[in-house]
CSV table of C-alpha atoms in Angstrom, one decimal:
chain,number,residue,atom,x,y,z
A,65,UNK,CA,114.3,100.3,128.2
A,66,UNK,CA,115.9,98.6,125.3
A,67,UNK,CA,119.5,99.5,124.4
A,68,UNK,CA,119.4,102.6,121.7
A,69,UNK,CA,122.2,102.3,119.1
A,70,UNK,CA,123.1,105.5,116.7
A,71,UNK,CA,122.0,103.4,113.9
A,72,UNK,CA,118.3,103.6,115.4
A,73,UNK,CA,118.5,107.2,115.5
A,74,UNK,CA,119.5,107.6,111.7
A,75,UNK,CA,116.6,105.2,110.9
A,76,UNK,CA,114.5,107.0,112.7
A,77,UNK,CA,115.5,110.3,111.5
A,78,UNK,CA,115.4,109.1,107.7
A,79,UNK,CA,111.7,107.7,108.3
A,80,UNK,CA,110.1,110.8,109.9
A,81,UNK,CA,112.2,113.3,107.3
A,82,UNK,CA,110.5,111.3,104.1
A,83,UNK,CA,107.1,110.8,105.8
A,84,UNK,CA,107.1,114.5,106.4
A,85,UNK,CA,108.0,115.3,102.7
A,86,UNK,CA,111.8,115.3,102.6
A,87,UNK,CA,113.2,113.9,99.6
A,88,UNK,CA,114.9,110.7,99.7
A,89,UNK,CA,118.1,112.2,98.1
A,90,UNK,CA,118.4,115.2,100.4
A,91,UNK,CA,117.9,112.7,103.7
A,92,UNK,CA,120.9,110.6,102.1
A,93,UNK,CA,122.9,113.7,101.8
A,94,UNK,CA,121.8,114.6,105.5
A,95,UNK,CA,122.9,110.9,106.9
A,96,UNK,CA,126.2,111.0,104.7
A,97,UNK,CA,124.8,108.1,102.5
A,98,UNK,CA,127.0,107.8,99.3
A,99,UNK,CA,124.5,105.0,97.7
A,100,UNK,CA,121.0,105.8,97.6
A,101,UNK,CA,119.9,102.2,98.2
A,102,UNK,CA,121.2,102.6,101.6
A,103,UNK,CA,118.9,105.7,102.4
A,104,UNK,CA,116.0,103.4,101.0
A,105,UNK,CA,117.2,100.8,103.9
A,106,UNK,CA,116.8,103.3,106.5
A,107,UNK,CA,113.8,105.2,105.6
A,108,UNK,CA,110.7,102.8,106.4
A,109,UNK,CA,107.9,104.1,104.6
A,110,UNK,CA,104.4,104.0,106.3
A,111,UNK,CA,101.6,103.5,103.9
A,112,UNK,CA,99.8,106.7,104.6
A,113,UNK,CA,102.3,109.0,102.8
A,114,UNK,CA,102.8,106.6,99.7
A,115,UNK,CA,99.2,106.6,99.5
A,116,UNK,CA,98.9,110.5,99.2
A,117,UNK,CA,101.6,110.8,97.0
A,118,UNK,CA,99.6,108.3,94.8
A,119,UNK,CA,96.5,110.2,94.9
A,120,UNK,CA,98.2,113.1,94.4
A,121,UNK,CA,99.6,112.1,91.0
A,122,UNK,CA,96.4,110.7,90.0
A,123,UNK,CA,94.4,114.0,90.8
A,124,UNK,CA,96.8,115.8,88.4
A,125,UNK,CA,96.4,112.9,86.1
A,126,UNK,CA,92.7,113.2,85.7
A,127,UNK,CA,92.6,116.9,85.8
A,128,UNK,CA,94.9,116.7,82.5
A,129,UNK,CA,92.7,114.0,81.1
A,130,UNK,CA,89.5,116.0,81.9
A,131,UNK,CA,90.9,119.4,80.3
A,132,UNK,CA,92.1,117.6,77.2
A,133,UNK,CA,88.6,116.1,76.8
A,134,UNK,CA,86.9,119.4,76.8
A,135,UNK,CA,85.3,120.1,73.2
A,136,UNK,CA,87.0,123.1,71.6
A,137,UNK,CA,84.7,125.4,69.6
A,138,UNK,CA,85.9,128.3,67.7
A,139,UNK,CA,83.9,131.1,67.0
A,140,UNK,CA,84.1,132.2,63.6
A,141,UNK,CA,83.4,136.0,62.3
A,142,UNK,CA,82.0,136.8,59.1
A,143,UNK,CA,84.5,139.3,56.9
A,144,UNK,CA,82.9,140.8,54.4
């Protein structure tokens, strides 16, 4: 078994946390990082979570576009 270092555990912790929806800033705080770039180096993101996030945002955008494209019909009432 290869030698396990604290650095390896921190890297694994960061990657698992981010892949399970924990915000990078929170992960950095937990790990004691004062620089966001340090956390970015620790958290190796898998493709699936990034793809899921992109799909979620594009779905929200598509919904907003579809909703704004609906024709607006006004019902007029005769007053007299």
